[in-house]
XYZ file of C-alpha atoms in Angstrom:
610
model
C 0.060 0.039 0.053
C 1.045 3.611 -0.519
C 1.377 6.478 2.109
C 0.792 9.963 0.981
C 0.095 13.685 2.859
C -3.404 14.095 1.032
C -3.807 17.425 0.058
C -7.875 19.029 1.117
C -9.352 21.860 0.322
C -11.538 22.639 3.694
C -13.979 24.905 2.124
C -15.366 25.963 5.665
C -15.122 24.285 9.426
C -18.322 25.716 10.727
C -15.989 27.894 13.540
C -16.277 30.283 14.752
C -13.385 32.586 15.211
C -12.530 36.574 15.882
C -11.660 37.696 12.895
C -8.993 41.205 13.014
C -6.893 42.913 10.778
C -3.795 41.118 9.318
C -1.858 44.520 9.819
C -1.502 45.097 13.435
C 0.566 42.774 16.078
C -0.059 43.684 19.136
C 1.766 41.579 21.790
C 4.039 40.667 19.542
C 7.794 40.367 20.639
C 10.965 40.556 18.481
C 13.342 39.154 20.821
C 10.634 37.011 22.682
C 10.162 35.364 18.665
C 9.357 31.725 18.395
C 10.522 29.797 14.794
C 8.224 28.027 12.159
C 9.611 24.405 12.475
C 12.367 24.016 9.802
C 11.958 21.434 6.983
C 8.123 20.394 7.447
C 5.452 19.967 4.816
C 2.400 23.076 3.974
C 0.484 20.819 2.233
C -2.990 21.588 2.735
C -4.763 22.200 6.817
C -6.931 23.977 8.763
C -4.657 23.080 11.798
C -1.764 24.464 13.040
C 0.363 23.470 16.533
C 1.452 26.233 18.573
C 4.272 25.760 21.780
C 4.407 28.557 23.970
C 7.246 29.171 25.885
C 7.559 28.519 30.060
C 5.288 30.590 32.452
C 3.136 31.943 29.159
C -0.101 30.503 27.625
C -1.697 30.737 23.987
C -4.428 33.748 23.604
C -6.224 32.881 20.131
C -7.271 36.442 19.717
C -3.113 37.305 19.422
C -2.708 34.406 17.213
C -5.672 35.835 14.980
C -4.485 39.633 15.195
C -0.712 38.576 13.816
C -1.978 36.758 10.849
C -5.437 37.871 9.956
C -6.519 34.764 10.315
C -9.968 33.372 12.705
C -8.668 31.438 14.702
C -10.328 29.220 17.502
C -8.660 26.603 20.308
C -9.227 22.932 19.305
C -7.846 21.346 21.945
C -4.720 21.314 24.500
C -2.308 18.797 22.655
C -0.005 18.152 25.477
C 2.859 20.613 27.712
C 2.404 24.051 26.832
C 1.198 22.847 23.186
C -2.058 23.481 21.885
C -4.125 23.332 18.601
C -5.500 25.391 16.700
C -8.062 25.741 13.832
C -8.610 28.081 11.149
C -11.804 28.461 9.519
C -10.515 27.259 6.030
C -7.549 25.357 4.891
C -4.354 26.579 3.854
C -1.741 25.706 1.695
C 1.951 26.638 0.380
C 2.690 29.817 0.688
C -0.166 31.181 2.791
C 0.178 27.970 5.112
C 3.795 29.344 5.479
C 2.629 33.456 5.517
C -0.012 31.734 8.634
C 2.720 30.454 10.423
C 5.032 32.078 10.525
C 2.525 35.697 11.437
C 1.851 33.003 14.413
C 5.540 32.544 15.418
C 6.311 35.774 15.953
C 3.653 36.598 18.892
C 5.173 36.500 22.226
C 4.981 33.410 24.028
C 5.204 31.420 20.885
C 8.415 29.172 21.141
C 7.506 27.638 17.414
C 4.878 27.751 15.498
C 4.177 23.921 12.497
C 0.904 23.149 10.394
C -1.066 20.117 11.904
C -0.180 17.747 8.389
C -2.760 15.438 7.451
C -1.472 11.901 7.227
C -2.664 8.641 5.518
C -1.792 5.392 5.143
C -0.065 4.050 2.781
C -1.820 1.754 0.334
C -1.776 0.115 -2.867
C -3.860 -2.582 -5.023
C -4.360 -5.787 -3.541
C -3.709 -9.522 -5.131
C -3.654 -12.362 -3.529
C -0.517 -15.226 -2.675
C 1.509 -17.010 -1.006
C 3.745 -16.031 2.031
C 6.923 -15.958 1.030
C 7.373 -13.004 2.737
C 8.042 -16.059 5.803
C 10.746 -17.703 4.449
C 14.260 -18.833 4.331
C 16.905 -15.962 3.391
C 18.072 -16.459 -0.191
C 19.585 -17.503 -2.414
C 16.714 -16.799 -4.524
C 14.089 -15.624 -2.247
C 14.823 -13.159 0.506
C 11.789 -13.642 2.805
C 12.501 -13.141 7.307
C 13.128 -17.320 7.746
C 10.413 -17.149 10.631
C 10.622 -20.679 10.774
C 14.066 -20.423 11.980
C 13.056 -17.783 14.700
C 10.286 -19.913 15.725
C 12.557 -22.704 16.639
C 14.879 -20.236 18.446
C 12.425 -19.205 21.067
C 12.315 -20.354 24.458
C 9.608 -22.858 25.150
C 7.224 -19.980 26.990
C 7.867 -17.041 26.172
C 6.562 -13.758 26.973
C 3.075 -12.093 25.564
C 4.313 -9.016 24.000
C 1.464 -6.649 23.085
C 2.147 -4.750 19.451
C 0.264 -1.535 18.882
C -1.334 -0.922 15.610
C -1.503 2.387 15.387
C -3.634 2.756 11.997
C -7.012 3.021 10.940
C -8.443 0.123 13.781
C -9.382 -3.063 12.598
C -12.732 -5.196 11.414
C -13.100 -9.018 13.308
C -11.905 -11.700 11.105
C -11.901 -15.074 12.793
C -7.885 -15.045 11.704
C -7.554 -12.120 15.076
C -9.795 -13.823 16.901
C -8.305 -13.970 20.337
C -5.544 -11.519 19.475
C -6.874 -8.037 18.987
C -7.022 -6.122 22.719
C -9.219 -3.369 23.496
C -7.839 -0.589 21.999
C -9.123 3.347 21.732
C -10.054 5.704 18.299
C -8.042 9.326 18.411
C -9.931 10.517 15.249
C -11.042 13.935 16.752
C -12.816 15.046 13.963
C -16.460 12.823 13.304
C -16.348 13.967 9.454
C -12.915 11.708 9.092
C -13.774 9.409 11.898
C -16.943 8.308 9.481
C -18.224 6.850 12.655
C -20.729 9.519 14.151
C -18.755 10.959 16.932
C -14.694 11.909 17.714
C -12.875 10.022 19.995
C -13.854 6.630 21.998
C -13.077 3.593 23.333
C -14.052 1.900 20.275
C -11.505 1.213 17.833
C -13.173 -0.439 15.220
C -12.140 0.590 11.758
C -15.991 1.510 10.050
C -13.986 2.098 6.561
C -12.326 4.733 5.188
C -13.561 5.001 1.653
C -14.614 8.166 -0.566
C -16.565 9.259 -3.348
C -16.274 10.630 -6.240
C -18.739 13.471 -5.037
C -16.708 14.070 -1.953
C -13.310 14.433 -3.930
C -14.833 17.212 -6.309
C -16.653 19.775 -3.540
C -16.722 19.516 0.264
C -14.474 19.204 3.280
C -12.822 15.387 1.487
C -12.382 17.410 -1.635
C -9.111 16.387 -3.783
C -9.378 13.039 -1.432
C -8.797 9.950 -3.594
C -11.204 8.227 -5.027
C -10.913 4.689 -3.468
C -12.949 1.540 -1.761
C -12.531 1.208 2.016
C -8.806 -0.249 2.949
C -8.948 -2.104 5.573
C -5.598 -1.323 6.498
C -4.957 -1.722 9.905
C -6.267 -5.234 9.757
C -4.452 -5.951 6.782
C -1.090 -5.039 8.546
C -2.453 -6.804 12.504
C -2.497 -10.162 10.361
C 0.749 -9.682 8.710
C 1.973 -9.445 12.923
C 0.229 -12.064 15.013
C -2.999 -13.886 12.583
C -3.589 -17.057 13.974
C -1.361 -20.153 13.467
C -2.243 -24.188 13.737
C -5.550 -23.328 13.523
C -6.285 -24.791 9.975
C -7.108 -21.641 8.314
C -5.528 -18.962 6.197
C -2.115 -17.165 6.745
C 0.295 -17.957 9.851
C 1.434 -14.208 11.659
C 4.867 -14.059 12.931
C 4.208 -13.753 16.062
C 0.858 -15.706 16.595
C 1.451 -15.660 20.094
C 1.280 -11.425 20.497
C -1.251 -9.507 21.471
C -2.579 -6.243 18.812
C -2.949 -2.496 20.183
C -5.197 -1.355 18.172
C -5.095 2.495 17.838
C -7.135 4.446 15.145
C -5.983 7.346 13.799
C -6.585 7.864 10.191
C -10.363 7.651 8.627
C -11.234 9.289 5.291
C -8.286 10.545 3.689
C -6.166 10.152 6.859
C -5.988 11.792 10.134
C -4.140 14.421 11.760
C -0.918 14.839 13.081
C -2.146 15.698 16.472
C -4.137 12.683 16.207
C -1.740 10.268 15.827
C 1.038 11.149 17.681
C -1.657 11.280 21.010
C -2.477 7.543 19.476
C 1.547 7.038 19.929
C 1.821 8.736 23.834
C -1.897 6.640 24.393
C -0.304 3.391 22.984
C 3.528 3.052 25.211
C 1.358 4.265 28.130
C 1.579 7.453 28.370
C -0.779 10.234 29.223
C -2.838 11.679 27.018
C -5.706 15.003 28.141
C -9.328 13.252 27.542
C -8.419 9.732 27.039
C -8.609 6.928 29.733
C -5.098 5.547 30.951
C -3.970 2.618 28.781
C -3.917 -0.704 30.940
C -2.531 -2.726 28.378
C 1.188 -0.875 27.121
C 2.326 -1.930 23.964
C 6.499 -2.098 24.099
C 6.111 -2.093 20.052
C 4.462 0.692 17.861
C 4.016 0.346 14.396
C 3.832 3.562 12.117
C 2.387 2.178 8.956
C 1.713 6.253 7.718
C 3.334 9.060 6.828
C 3.151 12.443 4.880
C 5.576 14.887 3.710
C 7.895 16.912 5.514
C 10.839 16.776 7.558
C 10.232 15.125 11.349
C 8.230 18.378 13.401
C 8.755 19.092 16.768
C 5.361 17.903 17.900
C 6.260 14.308 16.466
C 9.657 14.305 17.652
C 8.639 15.144 20.760
C 6.585 12.036 20.809
C 9.122 9.631 19.808
C 11.821 10.990 22.501
C 8.867 10.840 25.384
C 7.422 7.244 23.886
C 11.356 5.927 23.861
C 12.331 7.061 26.868
C 9.293 5.217 28.194
C 11.045 2.194 26.833
C 8.729 1.433 23.617
C 10.450 0.887 20.535
C 8.731 2.757 17.451
C 8.404 0.981 14.154
C 7.766 3.201 10.419
C 7.272 3.102 7.266
C 9.726 4.469 5.288
C 7.423 5.841 2.280
C 6.244 4.910 -1.302
C 7.582 7.557 -3.396
C 10.335 6.425 -4.597
C 12.164 9.277 -2.793
C 14.649 10.508 -0.170
C 13.001 9.465 3.387
C 14.816 12.110 4.770
C 12.536 14.321 3.473
C 9.065 12.111 5.303
C 8.039 12.205 8.428
C 7.720 9.922 11.392
C 10.633 8.486 8.960
C 12.341 10.864 9.240
C 12.857 11.578 12.743
C 14.932 10.171 15.374
C 14.587 7.080 17.874
C 12.518 4.850 14.893
C 13.477 2.220 13.638
C 12.288 3.113 9.706
C 12.118 0.598 6.580
C 12.197 0.327 2.882
C 10.773 -2.300 1.813
C 11.952 -4.979 -0.558
C 10.734 -7.349 -3.343
C 10.910 -11.183 -3.340
C 14.303 -10.997 -5.044
C 16.141 -8.697 -2.286
C 16.244 -5.734 -4.152
C 14.129 -2.303 -3.559
C 11.037 -2.006 -4.165
C 10.056 0.576 -7.190
C 7.902 2.675 -4.859
C 10.001 2.509 -1.856
C 11.836 5.747 -0.106
C 15.268 5.177 0.716
C 18.334 7.254 2.286
C 20.241 7.345 5.165
C 17.076 8.071 7.050
C 16.252 4.463 6.978
C 17.381 1.149 9.085
C 16.605 -1.174 8.129
C 15.050 -3.612 5.217
C 12.169 -5.911 4.910
C 9.589 -7.326 2.621
C 6.880 -4.914 1.613
C 6.718 -6.676 -2.967
C 6.941 -5.425 -6.251
C 4.360 -5.777 -8.702
C 6.784 -4.530 -10.889
C 9.388 -7.328 -10.335
C 9.486 -11.034 -9.343
C 6.207 -12.147 -10.890
C 4.199 -9.331 -9.287
C 4.240 -11.090 -5.392
C 3.028 -8.680 -2.937
C 2.376 -9.368 0.997
C -0.521 -11.408 1.730
C -3.078 -10.372 4.935
C -6.426 -10.381 6.535
C -8.632 -8.323 4.682
C -12.295 -7.135 4.858
C -14.901 -7.729 1.917
C -16.595 -4.665 1.967
C -16.493 -2.064 -0.635
C -17.613 0.882 2.110
C -18.601 -0.703 5.204
C -17.544 -3.978 6.901
C -19.263 -7.140 6.208
C -19.491 -9.056 9.500
C -17.597 -12.056 10.055
C -17.353 -14.405 9.277
C -18.910 -13.463 6.207
C -16.712 -10.539 5.430
C -13.063 -12.752 5.951
C -10.911 -12.052 2.486
C -6.590 -12.577 2.820
C -6.001 -10.113 0.050
C -1.845 -9.091 -1.427
C -1.265 -5.273 -0.899
C 2.293 -4.330 -0.961
C 3.995 -1.173 -0.251
C 6.436 0.296 3.161
C 3.363 -0.389 5.328
C 3.365 -3.874 4.713
C 7.368 -4.283 5.641
C 7.187 -2.138 8.531
C 4.814 -4.954 10.470
C 7.431 -7.321 9.547
C 10.334 -5.383 11.793
C 7.628 -5.023 14.302
C 6.266 -8.319 14.127
C 9.971 -9.385 14.825
C 11.050 -6.655 17.247
C 8.250 -8.135 19.329
C 9.447 -11.871 18.628
C 12.902 -10.273 20.416
C 11.542 -8.580 23.193
C 9.381 -11.945 24.384
C 12.697 -13.702 24.990
C 13.971 -10.253 26.697
C 11.500 -8.064 27.654
C 14.848 -5.895 28.991
C 15.660 -4.766 25.801
C 15.854 -0.781 24.683
C 14.956 0.747 21.311
C 18.432 1.173 21.118
C 19.448 -2.178 21.920
C 16.976 -3.524 19.503
C 18.290 -1.310 17.014
C 21.411 -2.698 16.912
C 20.573 -5.977 17.242
C 18.376 -5.566 13.999
C 21.480 -4.148 11.885
C 23.557 -6.709 13.118
C 22.220 -9.716 12.291
C 20.122 -8.285 8.837
C 20.925 -10.494 6.096
C 22.927 -8.991 3.326
C 21.686 -7.389 0.062
C 22.176 -9.805 -2.493
C 24.937 -9.376 -5.392
C 23.015 -7.269 -8.156
C 20.638 -5.747 -5.750
C 19.279 -2.328 -6.067
C 19.525 -2.209 -1.934
C 22.500 -1.380 -0.313
C 23.606 0.411 2.939
C 23.453 3.640 1.641
C 20.113 3.236 0.858
C 17.830 0.754 2.214
C 19.432 0.033 5.837
C 21.699 -2.467 7.426
C 19.967 -5.625 5.184
C 16.458 -7.253 4.887
C 15.602 -8.356 8.436
C 15.948 -11.947 9.287
C 14.128 -12.942 12.325
C 15.763 -16.063 12.813
C 18.964 -14.638 12.786
C 17.931 -11.810 15.602
C 16.379 -13.644 18.064
C 18.666 -16.598 17.977
C 21.379 -13.739 19.039
C 19.237 -12.903 22.138
C 18.686 -16.410 23.215
C 22.197 -17.392 23.238
C 23.479 -21.352 24.171
C 21.021 -22.163 27.129
C 22.818 -21.417 30.297
C 24.757 -24.752 32.076
C 25.763 -25.342 35.508
C 29.134 -26.846 36.077
C 29.512 -29.605 39.141
C 32.988 -30.982 39.618
C 34.318 -34.084 41.446
C 37.131 -34.952 42.975
C 37.868 -38.242 44.793
C 41.360 -39.152 46.334
C 43.111 -41.969 47.365
C 46.107 -42.324 49.515
C 48.795 -44.860 50.658
C 51.595 -44.666 52.635
C 54.605 -44.299 50.763
C 56.531 -47.614 53.610
C 54.732 -49.673 51.464
C 55.224 -47.973 47.534
C 51.836 -47.281 46.965
C 50.680 -44.193 44.707
C 48.370 -41.705 45.369
C 45.446 -41.253 42.553
C 43.357 -38.043 42.267
C 40.673 -38.590 40.377
C 38.552 -35.541 38.963
C 34.851 -36.118 37.501
C 33.104 -33.263 35.688
C 29.300 -33.090 34.402
C 27.654 -30.222 32.699
C 24.232 -29.956 33.113
C 21.496 -27.704 31.211
C 19.732 -25.207 34.030
C 16.135 -25.599 33.455
C 13.195 -23.849 35.072
C 11.828 -25.241 38.417
C 8.782 -23.436 39.195
C 5.033 -24.046 38.163
C 3.835 -22.027 35.191
C 2.941 -18.195 35.824
C -0.193 -16.405 36.013
C -2.474 -15.684 33.322
C -5.528 -14.448 31.981
C -8.596 -15.371 29.542
C -9.360 -13.534 26.713
C -12.121 -14.335 24.676
C -15.123 -14.663 24.493
C -15.187 -12.366 27.205
C -17.898 -13.235 30.539
C -21.466 -12.885 29.793
C -20.449 -12.655 25.872
C -24.134 -13.708 24.103
C -25.069 -14.367 20.695
C -21.970 -17.085 20.206
C -22.429 -19.596 16.837
C -22.175 -23.684 17.067
C -18.661 -22.985 17.326
C -16.437 -20.561 19.182
C -12.643 -19.688 19.888
C -10.905 -19.265 22.898
C -8.383 -17.478 23.954
C -5.820 -17.296 26.803
C -2.481 -14.992 27.436
C 0.474 -17.272 27.286
C 1.975 -18.546 31.016
C 5.694 -18.192 31.505
C 6.957 -21.867 32.634
C 3.797 -24.077 30.541
C 4.253 -26.469 28.422
C 1.171 -27.463 27.543
C -2.926 -26.025 28.454
C -5.828 -27.902 29.257
C -9.439 -26.439 28.917
C -12.372 -26.998 30.654
C -16.085 -26.524 29.244
C -18.979 -26.783 30.558
C -22.494 -26.091 29.861
C -24.343 -25.007 33.101
C -27.364 -22.770 33.137
C -26.289 -20.899 36.448
C -23.046 -19.808 35.780
C -21.797 -20.174 39.460
C -17.788 -18.634 37.989
C -16.098 -22.613 38.424
C -15.395 -25.482 36.542
C -13.397 -28.181 37.608
C -12.929 -30.557 35.324
C -10.019 -29.771 32.280
C -10.632 -32.843 30.223
C -9.710 -31.093 26.885
C -6.089 -31.176 25.833
C -3.159 -30.643 25.991
C -2.786 -28.043 23.909
C 0.415 -26.548 23.250
C -0.847 -22.808 21.588
C -3.433 -20.042 23.191
C -6.191 -20.738 21.677
C -8.623 -23.264 20.920
C -11.535 -23.973 18.696
C -14.806 -25.845 19.439
C -17.221 -26.910 17.550
C -20.724 -28.346 17.353
C -22.152 -26.804 20.417
C -25.259 -27.120 21.858
C -28.114 -24.224 20.257
C -29.526 -21.698 23.297
C -27.144 -22.901 25.918
C -24.764 -21.232 28.678
C -21.361 -22.818 28.539
C -18.599 -21.594 31.829
C -15.119 -22.034 30.691
C -11.544 -22.561 32.396
C -7.813 -22.797 31.236
C -5.337 -24.077 32.870
C -1.604 -24.313 32.701
C 0.523 -26.932 33.515
C 4.390 -27.938 33.386
C 6.557 -30.785 35.391
C 6.647 -28.625 38.754
C 2.358 -28.043 38.517
C -0.399 -26.564 37.621
C -1.536 -23.090 37.527
C -5.182 -21.836 36.216
C -6.170 -18.759 34.742
C -6.489 -15.593 36.579
C -10.082 -15.151 37.915
C -13.782 -17.336 38.461
C -14.483 -19.098 35.378
C -15.678 -16.857 32.290
C -19.480 -17.679 30.813
C -20.612 -17.067 27.305
C -24.036 -18.235 25.467
C -24.887 -19.625 22.069
C -27.200 -18.516 19.766
């Protein structure tokens, strides 16, 4: 898929503002003047982000007076930063002039446009998952099977935030999706009838011919709904060993859906709020995030260098220990001129085709840290990336009827390959820092093949190698060495000798504890209208070697379920078919190893069939 900054012309937003003359500049002070962030995009937008100096607060009347524009306060962003809204969109020199005028107002530290960004999207096709295969000699996948083989028996659970268009229900993502949040503040872009809320479902991002010709969405690309976030999520964590669909790179990961894009994209201020929230940082007006993500995937972007809003968010998130993975962009241009790809502290990902060359669309340059499979319709037989999708052209078709698999290409598809590998590394060693992860990926990357259009100068350190990266973290098994000595001594008067025997035994250190605490995921207790088949899912338990499930009919649920007769299972989900109609079931799961058993926390959960 292809990301681009959508040029949106807004004729009127209906916001009341103070209109004043442009030739007055009360409140300005030359020695206190701020700046317009260098290199940012001046594509069409009706919002700007203003940062005030310590001890100063924004005065929209002064901003309006200085710029000669109607200005209203949209909302506070973070710290001393606010989003302000114009009565209509501006672009180019006009927008630059408005920002410059606002920067001259006393107390302003900096100003930058609140640019609109969108998902990297392209045409869907259907194919195979060559991208997960071995690295070379003719097909350059990421060797996910080698990574799985190198994982310890019970890797830690890791949450991966997909900051994107939200998600739609899909059977291959059952039990994978955590409660997320919708940060799209403008109801027109949100397309779901309201603004920010706790529902991260994707209602569709289609744009009609009529919308593209006039009104708020004028200039936006006419298109069907992309279901972009669902495609990204499938690459990261689609279920494996479930007799259907595709395999995710880390099927034990959980997806935290953070909706920041809607019709024609989304504002930088909404996206950066979503990134902060995903990492567990406070965001004004939003509840705390109980499912902090240690990996954030950003398959989105727009033109212009990394602005202060973006860099501030990235700095805060990485300081909190969350790794941010970003698509380089699909403009066949230098990634240094795109954001957030050019921000410091992120892992920027270029896209390669099946044979290991740079995909024709992929951005490149020194801002890129690493490459990953993203597909190329112009080479390698047109092979691209297969993942989960919905069949709806506008609104989603309810699962499972709407569940399909489609092929997309783009750095949007390359980035989640890297994000998923990062989650594998953290499942082995949760203490890894973003900087250490970046270095580890570079050290273990597959070199670009001879004749590739990619090199370390334009596509990063190489193609991500999941197997080599995981093996680097797991290392050889820990061992203990026991030395036993025996000595026999005889008197020298009898001409006897002294003999010393030393025996060294090396053994592998094994865990000596019962499985760790874990929880159930879905279906949640009280779920109704379940079909005659159901997939039960739960978190991974540290130290577990197998799981057993209790599933019992109980017309009056009492929170107990004691007969764990279904199993053993080695994964963290299982599907049951042929359930009785109109019945209530209780379920519980138990983790076992040689040291003992641990039942999932809390009482047994219940659900009812239709």
